[in-house]
C-alpha cells in the first residue's frame, strides 16, 4: 500500500512573488481586463497567468512584506481575430498595459478541441467523404485537432484554424488509432465554427483489427508479480512551505502555468550555511514533433505542444499508487478558462523521493574494507496528455549536486492507413494496414542559469587527440580545448561526438578551493539531428531544433524558443530573432537553451500503447564543489552492514 499523502492542496494565497496566480487573482485579472477593454461577445482569454516579477523584486522579497504582483493576460476577439496583451496590477486591479499584437494567432484552446470534432462531423462534405469510405455512423469518428501550421495557402490566410486527421472507434472505449481513416482531412475555421475545406487525398480501407491495451480488454495477466511496497515510515525527507521545497541541501520553488506546465524557480544548493544559486528558472520552453511522411495531409503534422496547445493545460490529475508511489506531496494547478474564470487541475504536480541505487562505493582491495552509500533523488514531475501521446516532465535532484531532466514519452503512436500499393518507406507497419510514420520529438528547455550569481559565461569543452610526435611518442595523449562562447551567433552549437563535447556554465566571480571557476556542465544526453529541410515550413518555425545549444543574454520577455505565438506562425520568431542582435555573452546574465529529443522510428512494440521512452539532459557540478559533495550522506540502516567503520 502506498503511504498516505502528506498534503494535497496548494495554499490559495500568494506568499511569494513567484507563486502562481491564485483563483481569486485569475478572476480579478480577467475582470479588470474585461472592465477596461471589453471585446464583446467574442472575447476569449487565451492566458491569465503570473507576470513574473523582475529578479530584483524576487531577491528583495522579505516574508510578510508586500510584494509586486502582476498578471499577464492574452485575450482575443474571435469575431475579428484581433489579439491583445495586457498586464494587470493585482494590488489595484488596474490594467497597466494593453496592446494589440497584430498578425498572430493565440493557442488552440480546450474549447476548440471539442468544437473541431463537432463541426467536422456535422459537415455534409465530411460526411460524404466518410460515406465513400463505408462509414455512416459518424458519431464513432474521432477527429483529432492538429495545429494547422503555415503553408502559405491563400484561403487559410487570416483565419484561426485547425487541421485534422480522423479515426474510427468500434465502441466507446476502443483504441481508435488501430482504425485510421486515411486521406481525409478537414480544415476547420475555429472562429466561424465551420469547415473551411475538405482535403481528400484518396481513401484506403479502414483497418478493423482491434488493438486494445486497456485492462478491460485483457483476460490474461502474468501471475508472478508480487507486491513491491515503498515504505517511508517517518515520512519524506522534504519540507514544503507554500511552493517552496527544501530537500536536504536543495532549495527550489514549484511553479506552473498553462503553457509551459511545470516551472521551477530559484534552484539553489545550501553549502556550509550559504545558499548558492544554480538556476533562476527552468522550464520546457517549446517542443515540436515533425513527421517525415510527405504525402496526404501528413506533411502538416508537426505539433508544437507547448506553444500551440499548452502542455500545462493538458496536465493530468495524478493518482497515488499509479502515477506516483511513496510519500507524496501534490501541487494543484490553477489555470484560466476561455472566459477568464479559474479552474483547478488537482494534483497536477507530484513531489516525492525515490531510491536511486548506489550513490558511491569503494572496496579497499587490500584491506577488504567496504564503504557504500545508497542514493536517493527528489522528483518533481507532471504528466500531460496531448492527443494520442503522453509526455511526462521529470526533474530530478541528486545528492551529489547534479540535476537531471527527463521527458517520458508514452501513449499511443499516431497512425495512418497504408494506401493500396503504398510502399512503407516513411514509417513502420504496426498492425495490418496500420502505418506509424517516422517522426521526432524535439524539446527545448530554457535554463535561466545563475551559477553562484548572475554573472556567468558558457565554455565549450572539446576533447582532442594529439598527433603522434615528440610530445606524444606513444600516441596515447589527449587533452581538452576550451572555447568561451562570446556572443549569441557564436553560441549556436551542436554536439560533436568525435570531440565528446559538453558545455560548462562558469561563474565569473566565484572560485572553488582549487582556484577554478565554480561551474556546472551541461551534458547533452539525447541530442537529435534535424531531418526537416532548412527550407521547410517547420524548420523555419522551429529553428530551435537546428542547434542543440543556444545561449542568449537574459531578457525577461524571451521565454519561448519559437516565440510567444508559434500557432500558424510563418517562422523566424524566438531564438533566431533574438540572437540576430548577437549580444555579448561573457560574464553577464545568461540564458542557456538546450534542444534534445527522441528520434522515433516506431517499432511494433510501440503499439498499441507505447512503453515509456526517455530523453533528457544532465547538469553536473564541475568545480562547483571542491570534492564529492555527497561524502556526508549517512549510511542507511540497510547499508550499514555493508560498511566497515
Ligand atoms: Cu514518437
PDB file of N, CA and C in Angstrom, residues 398-486:
ATOM      1  N   UNK A 398      19.712  15.390  -7.227  1.00  0.00           N
ATOM      2  CA  UNK A 398      20.520  14.305  -6.675  1.00  0.00           C
ATOM      3  C   UNK A 398      21.379  14.812  -5.511  1.00  0.00           C
ATOM      4  N   UNK A 399      21.820  13.853  -4.702  1.00  0.00           N
ATOM      5  CA  UNK A 399      22.610  14.206  -3.521  1.00  0.00           C
ATOM      6  C   UNK A 399      24.034  14.616  -3.873  1.00  0.00           C
ATOM      7  N   UNK A 400      24.479  14.326  -5.093  1.00  0.00           N
ATOM      8  CA  UNK A 400      25.831  14.725  -5.496  1.00  0.00           C
ATOM      9  C   UNK A 400      25.825  16.081  -6.189  1.00  0.00           C
ATOM     10  N   UNK A 401      24.721  16.813  -6.082  1.00  0.00           N
ATOM     11  CA  UNK A 401      24.655  18.161  -6.641  1.00  0.00           C
ATOM     12  C   UNK A 401      24.203  18.194  -8.088  1.00  0.00           C
ATOM     13  N   UNK A 402      23.908  17.050  -8.681  1.00  0.00           N
ATOM     14  CA  UNK A 402      23.501  17.076 -10.082  1.00  0.00           C
ATOM     15  C   UNK A 402      21.983  17.192 -10.218  1.00  0.00           C
ATOM     16  N   UNK A 403      21.605  17.667 -11.384  1.00  0.00           N
ATOM     17  CA  UNK A 403      20.191  17.832 -11.744  1.00  0.00           C
ATOM     18  C   UNK A 403      20.006  17.099 -13.062  1.00  0.00           C
ATOM     19  N   UNK A 404      18.904  16.429 -13.168  1.00  0.00           N
ATOM     20  CA  UNK A 404      18.639  15.661 -14.380  1.00  0.00           C
ATOM     21  C   UNK A 404      17.215  15.980 -14.807  1.00  0.00           C
ATOM     22  N   UNK A 405      17.024  16.244 -16.084  1.00  0.00           N
ATOM     23  CA  UNK A 405      15.677  16.446 -16.618  1.00  0.00           C
ATOM     24  C   UNK A 405      15.390  15.335 -17.605  1.00  0.00           C
ATOM     25  N   UNK A 406      14.213  14.774 -17.474  1.00  0.00           N
ATOM     26  CA  UNK A 406      13.852  13.642 -18.324  1.00  0.00           C
ATOM     27  C   UNK A 406      12.429  13.848 -18.821  1.00  0.00           C
ATOM     28  N   UNK A 407      12.240  13.597 -20.112  1.00  0.00           N
ATOM     29  CA  UNK A 407      10.885  13.553 -20.655  1.00  0.00           C
ATOM     30  C   UNK A 407      10.553  12.086 -20.886  1.00  0.00           C
ATOM     31  N   UNK A 408       9.460  11.673 -20.337  1.00  0.00           N
ATOM     32  CA  UNK A 408       8.987  10.301 -20.558  1.00  0.00           C
ATOM     33  C   UNK A 408       7.879  10.384 -21.591  1.00  0.00           C
ATOM     34  N   UNK A 409       8.107   9.796 -22.757  1.00  0.00           N
ATOM     35  CA  UNK A 409       7.087   9.777 -23.802  1.00  0.00           C
ATOM     36  C   UNK A 409       6.398   8.433 -23.793  1.00  0.00           C
ATOM     37  N   UNK A 410       5.083   8.456 -23.725  1.00  0.00           N
ATOM     38  CA  UNK A 410       4.310   7.223 -23.773  1.00  0.00           C
ATOM     39  C   UNK A 410       2.978   7.555 -24.432  1.00  0.00           C
ATOM     40  N   UNK A 411       2.006   6.661 -24.339  1.00  0.00           N
ATOM     41  CA  UNK A 411       0.733   6.903 -25.025  1.00  0.00           C
ATOM     42  C   UNK A 411       0.642   6.058 -26.286  1.00  0.00           C
ATOM     43  N   UNK A 412      -0.036   6.584 -27.277  1.00  0.00           N
ATOM     44  CA  UNK A 412      -0.315   5.792 -28.479  1.00  0.00           C
ATOM     45  C   UNK A 412       0.320   6.462 -29.695  1.00  0.00           C
ATOM     46  N   UNK A 413       0.940   5.649 -30.510  1.00  0.00           N
ATOM     47  CA  UNK A 413       1.506   6.165 -31.759  1.00  0.00           C
ATOM     48  C   UNK A 413       0.419   6.825 -32.587  1.00  0.00           C
ATOM     49  N   UNK A 414       0.779   7.903 -33.268  1.00  0.00           N
ATOM     50  CA  UNK A 414      -0.137   8.479 -34.239  1.00  0.00           C
ATOM     51  C   UNK A 414      -0.060   7.630 -35.505  1.00  0.00           C
ATOM     52  N   UNK A 415      -1.204   7.180 -35.966  1.00  0.00           N
ATOM     53  CA  UNK A 415      -1.210   6.194 -37.048  1.00  0.00           C
ATOM     54  C   UNK A 415      -1.865   6.750 -38.302  1.00  0.00           C
ATOM     55  N   UNK A 416      -1.605   6.075 -39.404  1.00  0.00           N
ATOM     56  CA  UNK A 416      -2.336   6.363 -40.637  1.00  0.00           C
ATOM     57  C   UNK A 416      -2.611   5.023 -41.310  1.00  0.00           C
ATOM     58  N   UNK A 417      -3.446   5.068 -42.342  1.00  0.00           N
ATOM     59  CA  UNK A 417      -3.751   3.838 -43.064  1.00  0.00           C
ATOM     60  C   UNK A 417      -2.810   3.705 -44.245  1.00  0.00           C
ATOM     61  N   UNK A 418      -2.329   2.503 -44.464  1.00  0.00           N
ATOM     62  CA  UNK A 418      -1.450   2.280 -45.612  1.00  0.00           C
ATOM     63  C   UNK A 418      -2.307   2.270 -46.877  1.00  0.00           C
ATOM     64  N   UNK A 419      -1.942   3.133 -47.806  1.00  0.00           N
ATOM     65  CA  UNK A 419      -2.699   3.222 -49.060  1.00  0.00           C
ATOM     66  C   UNK A 419      -2.490   1.955 -49.890  1.00  0.00           C
ATOM     67  N   UNK A 420      -3.477   1.608 -50.744  1.00  0.00           N
ATOM     68  CA  UNK A 420      -3.278   0.437 -51.598  1.00  0.00           C
ATOM     69  C   UNK A 420      -2.018   0.597 -52.440  1.00  0.00           C
ATOM     70  N   UNK A 421      -1.147  -0.387 -52.403  1.00  0.00           N
ATOM     71  CA  UNK A 421       0.068  -0.354 -53.209  1.00  0.00           C
ATOM     72  C   UNK A 421       1.174   0.524 -52.651  1.00  0.00           C
ATOM     73  N   UNK A 422       0.938   1.185 -51.497  1.00  0.00           N
ATOM     74  CA  UNK A 422       1.956   2.086 -50.942  1.00  0.00           C
ATOM     75  C   UNK A 422       3.099   1.285 -50.326  1.00  0.00           C
ATOM     76  N   UNK A 423       4.317   1.651 -50.672  1.00  0.00           N
ATOM     77  CA  UNK A 423       5.489   1.031 -50.059  1.00  0.00           C
ATOM     78  C   UNK A 423       5.787   1.778 -48.756  1.00  0.00           C
ATOM     79  N   UNK A 424       5.924   1.060 -47.651  1.00  0.00           N
ATOM     80  CA  UNK A 424       6.121   1.761 -46.372  1.00  0.00           C
ATOM     81  C   UNK A 424       7.540   2.301 -46.214  1.00  0.00           C
ATOM     82  N   UNK A 425       7.835   3.411 -46.883  1.00  0.00           N
ATOM     83  CA  UNK A 425       9.180   3.972 -46.837  1.00  0.00           C
ATOM     84  C   UNK A 425       9.322   5.095 -45.803  1.00  0.00           C
ATOM     85  N   UNK A 426       8.224   5.551 -45.232  1.00  0.00           N
ATOM     86  CA  UNK A 426       8.301   6.651 -44.271  1.00  0.00           C
ATOM     87  C   UNK A 426       7.721   6.261 -42.921  1.00  0.00           C
ATOM     88  N   UNK A 427       7.643   4.973 -42.646  1.00  0.00           N
ATOM     89  CA  UNK A 427       7.071   4.557 -41.376  1.00  0.00           C
ATOM     90  C   UNK A 427       7.182   3.061 -41.194  1.00  0.00           C
ATOM     91  N   UNK A 428       6.560   2.591 -40.105  1.00  0.00           N
ATOM     92  CA  UNK A 428       6.604   1.184 -39.733  1.00  0.00           C
ATOM     93  C   UNK A 428       5.178   0.661 -39.653  1.00  0.00           C
ATOM     94  N   UNK A 429       4.941  -0.513 -40.232  1.00  0.00           N
ATOM     95  CA  UNK A 429       3.626  -1.137 -40.084  1.00  0.00           C
ATOM     96  C   UNK A 429       3.561  -1.738 -38.688  1.00  0.00           C
ATOM     97  N   UNK A 430       2.545  -1.328 -37.918  1.00  0.00           N
ATOM     98  CA  UNK A 430       2.434  -1.785 -36.533  1.00  0.00           C
ATOM     99  C   UNK A 430       1.219  -2.670 -36.315  1.00  0.00           C
ATOM    100  N   UNK A 431       0.388  -2.790 -37.320  1.00  0.00           N
ATOM    101  CA  UNK A 431      -0.794  -3.642 -37.269  1.00  0.00           C
ATOM    102  C   UNK A 431      -1.217  -3.767 -38.731  1.00  0.00           C
ATOM    103  N   UNK A 432      -1.929  -4.817 -39.112  1.00  0.00           N
ATOM    104  CA  UNK A 432      -2.267  -4.946 -40.530  1.00  0.00           C
ATOM    105  C   UNK A 432      -2.941  -3.684 -41.082  1.00  0.00           C
ATOM    106  N   UNK A 433      -2.309  -3.079 -42.079  1.00  0.00           N
ATOM    107  CA  UNK A 433      -2.853  -1.872 -42.705  1.00  0.00           C
ATOM    108  C   UNK A 433      -2.636  -0.592 -41.921  1.00  0.00           C
ATOM    109  N   UNK A 434      -1.984  -0.684 -40.750  1.00  0.00           N
ATOM    110  CA  UNK A 434      -1.791   0.493 -39.887  1.00  0.00           C
ATOM    111  C   UNK A 434      -0.316   0.875 -39.886  1.00  0.00           C
ATOM    112  N   UNK A 435      -0.101   2.131 -40.186  1.00  0.00           N
ATOM    113  CA  UNK A 435       1.216   2.643 -40.526  1.00  0.00           C
ATOM    114  C   UNK A 435       1.550   3.761 -39.527  1.00  0.00           C
ATOM    115  N   UNK A 436       2.682   3.648 -38.841  1.00  0.00           N
ATOM    116  CA  UNK A 436       3.109   4.709 -37.912  1.00  0.00           C
ATOM    117  C   UNK A 436       4.310   5.409 -38.525  1.00  0.00           C
ATOM    118  N   UNK A 437       4.140   6.671 -38.837  1.00  0.00           N
ATOM    119  CA  UNK A 437       5.170   7.394 -39.579  1.00  0.00           C
ATOM    120  C   UNK A 437       6.389   7.713 -38.714  1.00  0.00           C
ATOM    121  N   UNK A 438       7.537   7.760 -39.364  1.00  0.00           N
ATOM    122  CA  UNK A 438       8.754   8.222 -38.702  1.00  0.00           C
ATOM    123  C   UNK A 438       8.544   9.672 -38.251  1.00  0.00           C
ATOM    124  N   UNK A 439       9.056   9.988 -37.095  1.00  0.00           N
ATOM    125  CA  UNK A 439       8.909  11.352 -36.587  1.00  0.00           C
ATOM    126  C   UNK A 439       9.950  11.587 -35.512  1.00  0.00           C
ATOM    127  N   UNK A 440      10.015  12.807 -35.072  1.00  0.00           N
ATOM    128  CA  UNK A 440      10.906  13.164 -33.975  1.00  0.00           C
ATOM    129  C   UNK A 440      10.112  13.952 -32.937  1.00  0.00           C
ATOM    130  N   UNK A 441      10.579  13.878 -31.698  1.00  0.00           N
ATOM    131  CA  UNK A 441      10.041  14.766 -30.662  1.00  0.00           C
ATOM    132  C   UNK A 441      11.233  15.621 -30.233  1.00  0.00           C
ATOM    133  N   UNK A 442      11.222  16.857 -30.592  1.00  0.00           N
ATOM    134  CA  UNK A 442      12.377  17.701 -30.251  1.00  0.00           C
ATOM    135  C   UNK A 442      11.922  18.760 -29.249  1.00  0.00           C
ATOM    136  N   UNK A 443      12.585  18.720 -28.103  1.00  0.00           N
ATOM    137  CA  UNK A 443      12.235  19.589 -26.984  1.00  0.00           C
ATOM    138  C   UNK A 443      13.283  20.690 -26.858  1.00  0.00           C
ATOM    139  N   UNK A 444      12.850  21.804 -26.309  1.00  0.00           N
ATOM    140  CA  UNK A 444      13.825  22.842 -25.974  1.00  0.00           C
ATOM    141  C   UNK A 444      13.543  23.298 -24.552  1.00  0.00           C
ATOM    142  N   UNK A 445      14.565  23.210 -23.721  1.00  0.00           N
ATOM    143  CA  UNK A 445      14.412  23.641 -22.341  1.00  0.00           C
ATOM    144  C   UNK A 445      15.163  24.948 -22.148  1.00  0.00           C
ATOM    145  N   UNK A 446      14.528  25.842 -21.426  1.00  0.00           N
ATOM    146  CA  UNK A 446      15.146  27.146 -21.157  1.00  0.00           C
ATOM    147  C   UNK A 446      15.685  27.142 -19.730  1.00  0.00           C
ATOM    148  N   UNK A 447      16.978  27.364 -19.622  1.00  0.00           N
ATOM    149  CA  UNK A 447      17.654  27.356 -18.331  1.00  0.00           C
ATOM    150  C   UNK A 447      18.191  28.748 -18.052  1.00  0.00           C
ATOM    151  N   UNK A 448      17.506  29.465 -17.176  1.00  0.00           N
ATOM    152  CA  UNK A 448      17.988  30.784 -16.767  1.00  0.00           C
ATOM    153  C   UNK A 448      19.024  30.515 -15.678  1.00  0.00           C
ATOM    154  N   UNK A 449      20.276  30.465 -16.115  1.00  0.00           N
ATOM    155  CA  UNK A 449      21.334  29.988 -15.224  1.00  0.00           C
ATOM    156  C   UNK A 449      21.790  31.086 -14.268  1.00  0.00           C
ATOM    157  N   UNK A 450      22.251  30.667 -13.130  1.00  0.00           N
ATOM    158  CA  UNK A 450      22.742  31.615 -12.112  1.00  0.00           C
ATOM    159  C   UNK A 450      23.780  30.881 -11.264  1.00  0.00           C
ATOM    160  N   UNK A 451      24.858  30.474 -11.887  1.00  0.00           N
ATOM    161  CA  UNK A 451      25.862  29.706 -11.156  1.00  0.00           C
ATOM    162  C   UNK A 451      26.614  30.646 -10.216  1.00  0.00           C
ATOM    163  N   UNK A 452      26.320  30.510  -8.942  1.00  0.00           N
ATOM    164  CA  UNK A 452      26.899  31.392  -7.917  1.00  0.00           C
ATOM    165  C   UNK A 452      26.676  32.863  -8.247  1.00  0.00           C
ATOM    166  N   UNK A 453      25.527  33.162  -8.817  1.00  0.00           N
ATOM    167  CA  UNK A 453      25.210  34.562  -9.121  1.00  0.00           C
ATOM    168  C   UNK A 453      24.870  34.727 -10.586  1.00  0.00           C
ATOM    169  N   UNK A 454      24.571  35.952 -10.966  1.00  0.00           N
ATOM    170  CA  UNK A 454      24.063  36.191 -12.318  1.00  0.00           C
ATOM    171  C   UNK A 454      25.163  36.252 -13.378  1.00  0.00           C
ATOM    172  N   UNK A 455      26.376  36.606 -12.983  1.00  0.00           N
ATOM    173  CA  UNK A 455      27.425  36.816 -13.999  1.00  0.00           C
ATOM    174  C   UNK A 455      28.072  35.476 -14.344  1.00  0.00           C
ATOM    175  N   UNK A 456      27.698  34.967 -15.506  1.00  0.00           N
ATOM    176  CA  UNK A 456      28.166  33.656 -15.948  1.00  0.00           C
ATOM    177  C   UNK A 456      28.752  33.742 -17.353  1.00  0.00           C
ATOM    178  N   UNK A 457      29.469  32.714 -17.740  1.00  0.00           N
ATOM    179  CA  UNK A 457      29.920  32.541 -19.119  1.00  0.00           C
ATOM    180  C   UNK A 457      29.745  31.070 -19.497  1.00  0.00           C
ATOM    181  N   UNK A 458      29.614  30.806 -20.791  1.00  0.00           N
ATOM    182  CA  UNK A 458      29.483  29.431 -21.255  1.00  0.00           C
ATOM    183  C   UNK A 458      30.749  29.064 -22.020  1.00  0.00           C
ATOM    184  N   UNK A 459      31.311  27.926 -21.650  1.00  0.00           N
ATOM    185  CA  UNK A 459      32.566  27.455 -22.239  1.00  0.00           C
ATOM    186  C   UNK A 459      32.306  26.119 -22.920  1.00  0.00           C
ATOM    187  N   UNK A 460      32.688  26.018 -24.180  1.00  0.00           N
ATOM    188  CA  UNK A 460      32.578  24.741 -24.891  1.00  0.00           C
ATOM    189  C   UNK A 460      33.852  23.948 -24.647  1.00  0.00           C
ATOM    190  N   UNK A 461      33.682  22.689 -24.257  1.00  0.00           N
ATOM    191  CA  UNK A 461      34.847  21.855 -23.939  1.00  0.00           C
ATOM    192  C   UNK A 461      34.886  20.680 -24.925  1.00  0.00           C
ATOM    193  N   UNK A 462      35.898  20.671 -25.754  1.00  0.00           N
ATOM    194  CA  UNK A 462      36.136  19.562 -26.682  1.00  0.00           C
ATOM    195  C   UNK A 462      37.345  18.767 -26.194  1.00  0.00           C
ATOM    196  N   UNK A 463      37.284  17.475 -26.402  1.00  0.00           N
ATOM    197  CA  UNK A 463      38.455  16.639 -26.139  1.00  0.00           C
ATOM    198  C   UNK A 463      39.144  16.370 -27.472  1.00  0.00           C
ATOM    199  N   UNK A 464      40.451  16.533 -27.472  1.00  0.00           N
ATOM    200  CA  UNK A 464      41.214  16.474 -28.718  1.00  0.00           C
ATOM    201  C   UNK A 464      42.326  15.436 -28.578  1.00  0.00           C
ATOM    202  N   UNK A 465      42.389  14.529 -29.550  1.00  0.00           N
ATOM    203  CA  UNK A 465      43.507  13.579 -29.603  1.00  0.00           C
ATOM    204  C   UNK A 465      44.720  14.302 -30.194  1.00  0.00           C
ATOM    205  N   UNK A 466      45.858  14.169 -29.554  1.00  0.00           N
ATOM    206  CA  UNK A 466      47.052  14.871 -30.029  1.00  0.00           C
ATOM    207  C   UNK A 466      47.786  14.021 -31.072  1.00  0.00           C
ATOM    208  N   UNK A 467      48.392  14.682 -32.049  1.00  0.00           N
ATOM    209  CA  UNK A 467      49.125  13.917 -33.067  1.00  0.00           C
ATOM    210  C   UNK A 467      50.361  13.249 -32.450  1.00  0.00           C
ATOM    211  N   UNK A 468      50.700  12.132 -33.025  1.00  0.00           N
ATOM    212  CA  UNK A 468      51.925  11.463 -32.585  1.00  0.00           C
ATOM    213  C   UNK A 468      53.111  12.342 -32.961  1.00  0.00           C
ATOM    214  N   UNK A 469      54.030  12.510 -32.026  1.00  0.00           N
ATOM    215  CA  UNK A 469      55.180  13.367 -32.269  1.00  0.00           C
ATOM    216  C   UNK A 469      56.052  13.367 -31.038  1.00  0.00           C
ATOM    217  N   UNK A 470      56.982  14.270 -30.979  1.00  0.00           N
ATOM    218  CA  UNK A 470      57.908  14.295 -29.838  1.00  0.00           C
ATOM    219  C   UNK A 470      57.197  14.426 -28.494  1.00  0.00           C
ATOM    220  N   UNK A 471      56.044  15.180 -28.478  1.00  0.00           N
ATOM    221  CA  UNK A 471      55.313  15.333 -27.215  1.00  0.00           C
ATOM    222  C   UNK A 471      54.328  14.195 -26.970  1.00  0.00           C
ATOM    223  N   UNK A 472      54.167  13.338 -27.939  1.00  0.00           N
ATOM    224  CA  UNK A 472      53.184  12.247 -27.817  1.00  0.00           C
ATOM    225  C   UNK A 472      53.728  11.025 -28.545  1.00  0.00           C
ATOM    226  N   UNK A 473      54.879  10.532 -28.074  1.00  0.00           N
ATOM    227  CA  UNK A 473      55.558   9.491 -28.854  1.00  0.00           C
ATOM    228  C   UNK A 473      54.777   8.179 -28.924  1.00  0.00           C
ATOM    229  N   UNK A 474      53.894   7.917 -27.948  1.00  0.00           N
ATOM    230  CA  UNK A 474      53.167   6.648 -27.939  1.00  0.00           C
ATOM    231  C   UNK A 474      51.750   6.780 -28.478  1.00  0.00           C
ATOM    232  N   UNK A 475      51.331   8.011 -28.835  1.00  0.00           N
ATOM    233  CA  UNK A 475      50.023   8.203 -29.471  1.00  0.00           C
ATOM    234  C   UNK A 475      48.851   8.058 -28.527  1.00  0.00           C
ATOM    235  N   UNK A 476      49.130   8.101 -27.234  1.00  0.00           N
ATOM    236  CA  UNK A 476      48.035   7.923 -26.273  1.00  0.00           C
ATOM    237  C   UNK A 476      47.460   9.249 -25.785  1.00  0.00           C
ATOM    238  N   UNK A 477      48.060  10.373 -26.141  1.00  0.00           N
ATOM    239  CA  UNK A 477      47.742  11.634 -25.467  1.00  0.00           C
ATOM    240  C   UNK A 477      46.475  12.272 -26.019  1.00  0.00           C
ATOM    241  N   UNK A 478      45.662  12.742 -25.107  1.00  0.00           N
ATOM    242  CA  UNK A 478      44.563  13.625 -25.491  1.00  0.00           C
ATOM    243  C   UNK A 478      44.392  14.682 -24.426  1.00  0.00           C
ATOM    244  N   UNK A 479      43.813  15.777 -24.829  1.00  0.00           N
ATOM    245  CA  UNK A 479      43.661  16.898 -23.920  1.00  0.00           C
ATOM    246  C   UNK A 479      42.328  17.578 -24.207  1.00  0.00           C
ATOM    247  N   UNK A 480      42.010  18.601 -23.430  1.00  0.00           N
ATOM    248  CA  UNK A 480      40.772  19.338 -23.683  1.00  0.00           C
ATOM    249  C   UNK A 480      41.106  20.726 -24.208  1.00  0.00           C
ATOM    250  N   UNK A 481      40.218  21.213 -25.043  1.00  0.00           N
ATOM    251  CA  UNK A 481      40.327  22.588 -25.551  1.00  0.00           C
ATOM    252  C   UNK A 481      39.055  23.309 -25.161  1.00  0.00           C
ATOM    253  N   UNK A 482      39.215  24.429 -24.521  1.00  0.00           N
ATOM    254  CA  UNK A 482      38.059  25.197 -24.057  1.00  0.00           C
ATOM    255  C   UNK A 482      37.918  26.460 -24.878  1.00  0.00           C
ATOM    256  N   UNK A 483      36.683  26.756 -25.295  1.00  0.00           N
ATOM    257  CA  UNK A 483      36.415  27.992 -26.030  1.00  0.00           C
ATOM    258  C   UNK A 483      35.257  28.707 -25.350  1.00  0.00           C
ATOM    259  N   UNK A 484      35.477  29.946 -24.987  1.00  0.00           N
ATOM    260  CA  UNK A 484      34.387  30.749 -24.425  1.00  0.00           C
ATOM    261  C   UNK A 484      33.455  31.144 -25.568  1.00  0.00           C
ATOM    262  N   UNK A 485      32.154  30.932 -25.377  1.00  0.00           N
ATOM    263  CA  UNK A 485      31.166  31.320 -26.398  1.00  0.00           C
ATOM    264  C   UNK A 485      30.835  32.796 -26.146  1.00  0.00           C
ATOM    265  N   UNK A 486      31.388  33.637 -27.017  1.00  0.00           N
ATOM    266  CA  UNK A 486      31.442  35.062 -26.684  1.00  0.00           C
ATOM    267  C   UNK A 486      30.206  35.853 -27.070  1.00  0.00           C
TER     268      UNK A 486
END
